[in-house]
CSV table of C-alpha atoms in Angstrom, one decimal:
chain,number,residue,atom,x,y,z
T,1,UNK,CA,-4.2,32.2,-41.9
T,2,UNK,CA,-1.8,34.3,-39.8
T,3,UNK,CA,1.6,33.2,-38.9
T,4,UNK,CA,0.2,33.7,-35.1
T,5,UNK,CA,-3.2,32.3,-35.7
T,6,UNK,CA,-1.4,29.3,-37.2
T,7,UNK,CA,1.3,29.0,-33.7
T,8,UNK,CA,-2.2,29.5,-31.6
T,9,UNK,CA,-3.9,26.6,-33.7
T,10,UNK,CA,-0.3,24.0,-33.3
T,11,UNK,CA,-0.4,25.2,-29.1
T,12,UNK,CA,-3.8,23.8,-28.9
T,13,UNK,CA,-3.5,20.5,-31.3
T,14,UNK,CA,-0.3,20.0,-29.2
T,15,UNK,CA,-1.8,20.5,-25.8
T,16,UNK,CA,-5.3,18.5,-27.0
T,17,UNK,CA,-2.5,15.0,-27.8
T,18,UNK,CA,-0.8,15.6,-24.4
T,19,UNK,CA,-4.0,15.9,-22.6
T,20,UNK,CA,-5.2,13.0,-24.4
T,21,UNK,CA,-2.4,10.1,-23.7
T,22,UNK,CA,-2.7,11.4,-20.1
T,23,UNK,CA,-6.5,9.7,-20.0
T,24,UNK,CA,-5.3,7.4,-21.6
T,25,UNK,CA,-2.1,6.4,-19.3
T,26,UNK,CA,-4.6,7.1,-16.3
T,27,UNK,CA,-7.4,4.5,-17.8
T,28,UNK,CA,-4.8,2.2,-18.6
T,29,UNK,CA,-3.1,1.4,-15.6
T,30,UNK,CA,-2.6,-1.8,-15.6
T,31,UNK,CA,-4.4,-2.7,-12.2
T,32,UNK,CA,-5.6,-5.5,-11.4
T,33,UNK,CA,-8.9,-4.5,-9.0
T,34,UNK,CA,-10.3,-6.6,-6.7
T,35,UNK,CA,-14.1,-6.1,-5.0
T,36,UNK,CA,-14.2,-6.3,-1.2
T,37,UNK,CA,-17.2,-7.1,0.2
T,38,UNK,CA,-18.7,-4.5,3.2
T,39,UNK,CA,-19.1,-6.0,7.0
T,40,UNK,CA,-17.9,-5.2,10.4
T,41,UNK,CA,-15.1,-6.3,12.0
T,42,UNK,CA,-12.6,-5.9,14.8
T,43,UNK,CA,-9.6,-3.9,14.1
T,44,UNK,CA,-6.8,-4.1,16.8
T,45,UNK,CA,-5.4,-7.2,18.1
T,46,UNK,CA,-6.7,-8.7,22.0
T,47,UNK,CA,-3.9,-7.9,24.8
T,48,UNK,CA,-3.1,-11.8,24.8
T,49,UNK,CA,-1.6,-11.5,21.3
T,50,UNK,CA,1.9,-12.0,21.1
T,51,UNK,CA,3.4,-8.9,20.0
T,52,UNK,CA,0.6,-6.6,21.0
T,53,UNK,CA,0.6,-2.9,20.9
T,54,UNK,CA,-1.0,-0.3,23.1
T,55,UNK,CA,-2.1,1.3,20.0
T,56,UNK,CA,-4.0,-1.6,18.6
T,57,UNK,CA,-7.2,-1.2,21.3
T,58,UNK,CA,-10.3,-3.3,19.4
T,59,UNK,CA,-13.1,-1.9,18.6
T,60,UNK,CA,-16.1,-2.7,16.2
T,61,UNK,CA,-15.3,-1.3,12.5
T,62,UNK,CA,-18.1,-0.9,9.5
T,63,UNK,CA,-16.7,-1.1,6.5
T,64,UNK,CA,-18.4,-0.1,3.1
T,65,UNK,CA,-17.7,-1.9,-0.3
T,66,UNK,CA,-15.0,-0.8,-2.3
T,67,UNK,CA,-12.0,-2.2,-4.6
T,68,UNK,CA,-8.2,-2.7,-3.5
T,69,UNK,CA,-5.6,-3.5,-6.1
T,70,UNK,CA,-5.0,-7.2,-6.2
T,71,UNK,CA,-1.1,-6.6,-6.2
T,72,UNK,CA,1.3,-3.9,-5.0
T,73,UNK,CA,1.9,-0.7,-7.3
T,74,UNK,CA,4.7,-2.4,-9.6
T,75,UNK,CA,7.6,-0.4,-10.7
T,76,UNK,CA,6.5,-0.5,-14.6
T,77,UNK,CA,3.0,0.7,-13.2
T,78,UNK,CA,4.9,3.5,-11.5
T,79,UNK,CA,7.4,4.4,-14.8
T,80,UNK,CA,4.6,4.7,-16.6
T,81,UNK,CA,3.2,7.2,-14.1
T,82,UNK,CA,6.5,8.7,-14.0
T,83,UNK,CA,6.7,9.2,-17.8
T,84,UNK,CA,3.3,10.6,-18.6
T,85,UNK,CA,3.8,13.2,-15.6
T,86,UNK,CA,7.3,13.9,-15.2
T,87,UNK,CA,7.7,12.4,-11.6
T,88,UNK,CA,11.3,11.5,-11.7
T,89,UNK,CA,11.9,7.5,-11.3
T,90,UNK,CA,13.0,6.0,-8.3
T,91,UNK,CA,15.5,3.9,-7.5
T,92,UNK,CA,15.2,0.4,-7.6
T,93,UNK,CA,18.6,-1.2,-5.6
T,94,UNK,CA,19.2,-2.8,-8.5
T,95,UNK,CA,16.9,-5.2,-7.7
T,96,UNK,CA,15.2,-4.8,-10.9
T,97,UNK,CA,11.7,-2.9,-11.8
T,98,UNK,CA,9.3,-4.6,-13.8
T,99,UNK,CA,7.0,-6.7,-12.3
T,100,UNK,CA,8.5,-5.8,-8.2
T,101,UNK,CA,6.7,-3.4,-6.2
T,102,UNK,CA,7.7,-0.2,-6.6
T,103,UNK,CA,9.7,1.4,-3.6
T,104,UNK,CA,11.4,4.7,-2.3
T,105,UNK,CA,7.9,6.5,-2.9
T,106,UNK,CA,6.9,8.6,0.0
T,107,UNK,CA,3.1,8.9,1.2
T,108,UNK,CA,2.8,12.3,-1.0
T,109,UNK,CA,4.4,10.2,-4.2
T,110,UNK,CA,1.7,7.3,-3.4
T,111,UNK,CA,-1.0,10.1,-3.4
T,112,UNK,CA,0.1,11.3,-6.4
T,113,UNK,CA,0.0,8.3,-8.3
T,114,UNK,CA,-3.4,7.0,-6.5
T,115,UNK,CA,-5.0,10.2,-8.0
T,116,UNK,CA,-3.3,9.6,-11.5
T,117,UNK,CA,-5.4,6.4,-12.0
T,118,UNK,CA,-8.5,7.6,-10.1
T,119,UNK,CA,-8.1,6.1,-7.1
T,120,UNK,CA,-6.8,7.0,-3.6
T,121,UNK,CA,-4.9,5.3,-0.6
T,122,UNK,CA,-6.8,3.0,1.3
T,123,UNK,CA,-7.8,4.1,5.0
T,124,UNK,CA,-5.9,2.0,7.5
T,125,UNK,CA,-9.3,0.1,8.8
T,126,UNK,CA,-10.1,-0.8,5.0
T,127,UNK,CA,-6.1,-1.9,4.9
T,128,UNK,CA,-6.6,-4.1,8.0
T,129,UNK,CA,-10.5,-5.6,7.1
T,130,UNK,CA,-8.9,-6.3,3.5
T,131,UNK,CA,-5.6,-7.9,5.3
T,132,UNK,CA,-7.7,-10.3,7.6
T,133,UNK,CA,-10.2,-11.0,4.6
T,134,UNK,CA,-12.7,-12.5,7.3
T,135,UNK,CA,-9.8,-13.7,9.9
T,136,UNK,CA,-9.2,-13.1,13.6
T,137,UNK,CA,-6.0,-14.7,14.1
T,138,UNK,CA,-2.8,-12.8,14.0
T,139,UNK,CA,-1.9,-13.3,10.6
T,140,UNK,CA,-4.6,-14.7,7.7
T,141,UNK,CA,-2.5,-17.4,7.9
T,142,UNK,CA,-3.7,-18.1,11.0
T,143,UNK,CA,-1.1,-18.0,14.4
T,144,UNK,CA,1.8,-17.9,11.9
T,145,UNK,CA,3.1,-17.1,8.6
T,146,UNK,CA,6.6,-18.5,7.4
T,147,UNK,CA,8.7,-17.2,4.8
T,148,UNK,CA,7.3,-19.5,2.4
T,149,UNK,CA,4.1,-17.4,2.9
T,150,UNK,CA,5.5,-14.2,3.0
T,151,UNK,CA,8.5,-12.3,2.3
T,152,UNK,CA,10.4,-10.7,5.6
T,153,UNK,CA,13.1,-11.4,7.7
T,154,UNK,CA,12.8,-15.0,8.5
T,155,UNK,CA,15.7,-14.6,11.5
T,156,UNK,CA,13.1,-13.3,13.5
T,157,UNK,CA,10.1,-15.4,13.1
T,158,UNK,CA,6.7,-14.7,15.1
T,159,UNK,CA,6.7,-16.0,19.3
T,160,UNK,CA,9.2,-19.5,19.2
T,161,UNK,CA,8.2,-20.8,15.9
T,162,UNK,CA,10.9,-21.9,13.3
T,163,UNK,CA,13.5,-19.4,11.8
T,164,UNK,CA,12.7,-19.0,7.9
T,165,UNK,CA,14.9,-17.6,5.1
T,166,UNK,CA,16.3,-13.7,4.9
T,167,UNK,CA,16.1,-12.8,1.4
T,168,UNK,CA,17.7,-9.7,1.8
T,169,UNK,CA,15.6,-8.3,-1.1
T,170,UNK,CA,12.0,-7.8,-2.7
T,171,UNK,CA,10.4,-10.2,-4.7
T,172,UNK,CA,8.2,-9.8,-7.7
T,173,UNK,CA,4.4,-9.1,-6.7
T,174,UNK,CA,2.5,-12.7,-6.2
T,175,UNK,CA,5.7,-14.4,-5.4
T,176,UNK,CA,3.5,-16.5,-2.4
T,177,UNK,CA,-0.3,-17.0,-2.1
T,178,UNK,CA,-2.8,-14.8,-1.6
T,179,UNK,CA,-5.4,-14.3,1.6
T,180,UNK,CA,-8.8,-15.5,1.4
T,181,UNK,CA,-9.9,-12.6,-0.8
T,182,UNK,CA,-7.2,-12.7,-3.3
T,183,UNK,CA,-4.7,-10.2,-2.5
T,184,UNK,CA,-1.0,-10.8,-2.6
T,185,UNK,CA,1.2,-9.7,-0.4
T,186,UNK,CA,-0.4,-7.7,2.4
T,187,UNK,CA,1.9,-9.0,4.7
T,188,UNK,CA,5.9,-8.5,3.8
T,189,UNK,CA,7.6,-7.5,1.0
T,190,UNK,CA,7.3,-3.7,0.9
T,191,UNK,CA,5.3,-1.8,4.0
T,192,UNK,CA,2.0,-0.2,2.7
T,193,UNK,CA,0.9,3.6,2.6
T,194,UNK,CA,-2.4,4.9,4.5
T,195,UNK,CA,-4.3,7.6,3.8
T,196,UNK,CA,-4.6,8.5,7.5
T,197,UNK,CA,-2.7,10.6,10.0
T,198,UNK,CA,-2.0,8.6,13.0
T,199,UNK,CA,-3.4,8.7,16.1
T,200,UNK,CA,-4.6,6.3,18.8
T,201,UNK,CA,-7.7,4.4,18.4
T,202,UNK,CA,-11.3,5.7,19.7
T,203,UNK,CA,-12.1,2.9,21.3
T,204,UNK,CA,-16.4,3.0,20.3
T,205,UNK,CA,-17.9,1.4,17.1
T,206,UNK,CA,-17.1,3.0,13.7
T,207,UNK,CA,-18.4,3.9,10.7
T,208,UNK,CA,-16.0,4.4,7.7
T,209,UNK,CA,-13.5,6.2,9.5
T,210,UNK,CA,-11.1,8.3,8.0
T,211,UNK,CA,-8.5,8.5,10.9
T,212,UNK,CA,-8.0,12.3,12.8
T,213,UNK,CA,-8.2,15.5,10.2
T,214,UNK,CA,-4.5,16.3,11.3
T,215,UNK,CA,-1.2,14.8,12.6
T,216,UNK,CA,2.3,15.1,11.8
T,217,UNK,CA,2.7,11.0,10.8
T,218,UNK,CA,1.1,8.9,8.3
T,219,UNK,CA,0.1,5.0,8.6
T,220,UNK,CA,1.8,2.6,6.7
T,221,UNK,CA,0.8,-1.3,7.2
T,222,UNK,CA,2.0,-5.4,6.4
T,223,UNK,CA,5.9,-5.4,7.3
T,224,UNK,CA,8.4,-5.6,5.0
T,225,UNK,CA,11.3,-7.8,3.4
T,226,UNK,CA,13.1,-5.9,6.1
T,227,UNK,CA,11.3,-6.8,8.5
T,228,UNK,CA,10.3,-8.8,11.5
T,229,UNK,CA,7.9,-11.2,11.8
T,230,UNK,CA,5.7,-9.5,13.9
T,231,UNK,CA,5.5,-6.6,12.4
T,232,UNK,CA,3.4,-8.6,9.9
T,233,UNK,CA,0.3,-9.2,11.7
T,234,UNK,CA,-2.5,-7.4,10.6
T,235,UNK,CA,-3.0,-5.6,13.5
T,236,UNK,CA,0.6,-3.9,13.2
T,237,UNK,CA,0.5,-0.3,13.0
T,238,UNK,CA,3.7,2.2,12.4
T,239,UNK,CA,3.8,5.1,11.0
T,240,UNK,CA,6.4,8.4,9.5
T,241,UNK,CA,6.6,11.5,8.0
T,242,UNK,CA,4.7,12.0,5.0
T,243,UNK,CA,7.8,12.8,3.4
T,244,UNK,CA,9.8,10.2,4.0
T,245,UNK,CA,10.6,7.4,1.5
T,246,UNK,CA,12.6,4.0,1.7
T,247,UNK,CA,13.6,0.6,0.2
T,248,UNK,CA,11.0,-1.6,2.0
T,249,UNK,CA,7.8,1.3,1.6
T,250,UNK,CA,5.3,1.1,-1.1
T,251,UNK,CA,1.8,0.9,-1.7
T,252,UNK,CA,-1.3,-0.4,-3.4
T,253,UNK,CA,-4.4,1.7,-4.4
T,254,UNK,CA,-8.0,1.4,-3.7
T,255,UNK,CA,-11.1,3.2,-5.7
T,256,UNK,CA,-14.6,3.1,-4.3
T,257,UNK,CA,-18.0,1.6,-5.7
């Protein structure tokens, strides 16, 4: 065999075990999926909610089967990401990584990731029927959530109902109990990537919908450790550049059936 035949045949044995660990890393996630069931709901909160946006109109939704990741993206789920692609790490606050939800990852590094294990951002009506899990109240909770229930900033609980604790900090996914359909956290501890562009609401029945083709900000949903109280209803929209990262944003994935 040649010398260059030889350096040909090492390229491709090399590139063959790279290509390889990458399925593997990207089967091998670690996530924890959860089915939701289709139906219809309301998305949007009524006008006598307290808290209510004008961006949160209701309106009829029809949502299709699919699976959400029972937990938000962890920081060793993300390393691992990080190491088999070469995304650089991000910080942590040193708060720890392991088993807390990852954070300074911006909407683009949530794609990313979401693609890596063959899965995508949920749409913001799948984030909201998922969040409710068959509710109509303001939080699954029902008219409340405490900070026993949820991780935010307990000096500003939700309407006149009791101050909690400020922990100043996130806490390690399933730290409280789950909603109805087994999914921790959807409201507090880190806010929640989108997959749509932001816009106002159509306000007609919908089927499946994707959000407007274009925009210049991207959803993200739940509140944060950070954050109010009622910014953790499941009606509570907000919304940034798709660039922008920050210690209370993360994000779970979703994969469809």
């Amino acid at each position: 065999m040649r010398f260059i035949d030889f350096i040909f045949l090492a390229v491709i044995i090399v590139l063959k075990f790279v290509f390889s660990n990458s399925l593997i890393a990207q089967t091998d996630a670690g996530i924890d999926w959860v089915t939701i069931p289709g139906g219809v709901f309301v998305m949007g909160s009524p006008k006598s909610e307290i808290a209510h946006e004008d961006d949160e109109v209701q309106h009829q939704v029809k949502i299709d089967a699919f699976q959400m990741s029972r937990y938000e993206i962890t920081f060793e789920q993300y390393d691992t990401f990080c190491e088999a692609t070469g995304y650089i790490k991000p910080y942590d606050e040193s708060w720890g990584r392991g088993n807390r939800p990852v954070i300074y990852v911006s909407w683009k590094d949530a794609v990313a990731y979401a693609n890596w294990v063959g899965g995508r951002l949920p749409t913001e009506a799948e984030w909201e029927y998922a969040c409710r899990a068959g509710t109509t109240s303001p939080f699954y909770t029902d008219d409340n959530i405490t900070t026993q229930q949820a991780n935010y900033d307990g000096n500003y609980p939700y309407g006149n109902n009791e101050k909690g604790v400020y922990r100043n900090i996130t806490m390690p996914v399933g730290s409280f109990e789950p909603n109805a359909w087994g999914l921790y956290d959807m409201t507090g501890n880190v806010w929640e990537w989108c997959s749509d562009w932001y816009s106002n609401y159509p306000a007609c029945y919908l089927d499946n919908p994707q959000g407007p083709k274009e925009g210049y900000y991207r959803v993200f949903r739940g509140g944060s450790w950070f954050d109010y109280g009622k910014y953790c209803r499941s009606a509570d929209r907000c919304c940034n550049e798709p660039g922008i990262c920050d210690s209370n944003m993360g994000f779970r994935v979703v994969r469809d059936l």
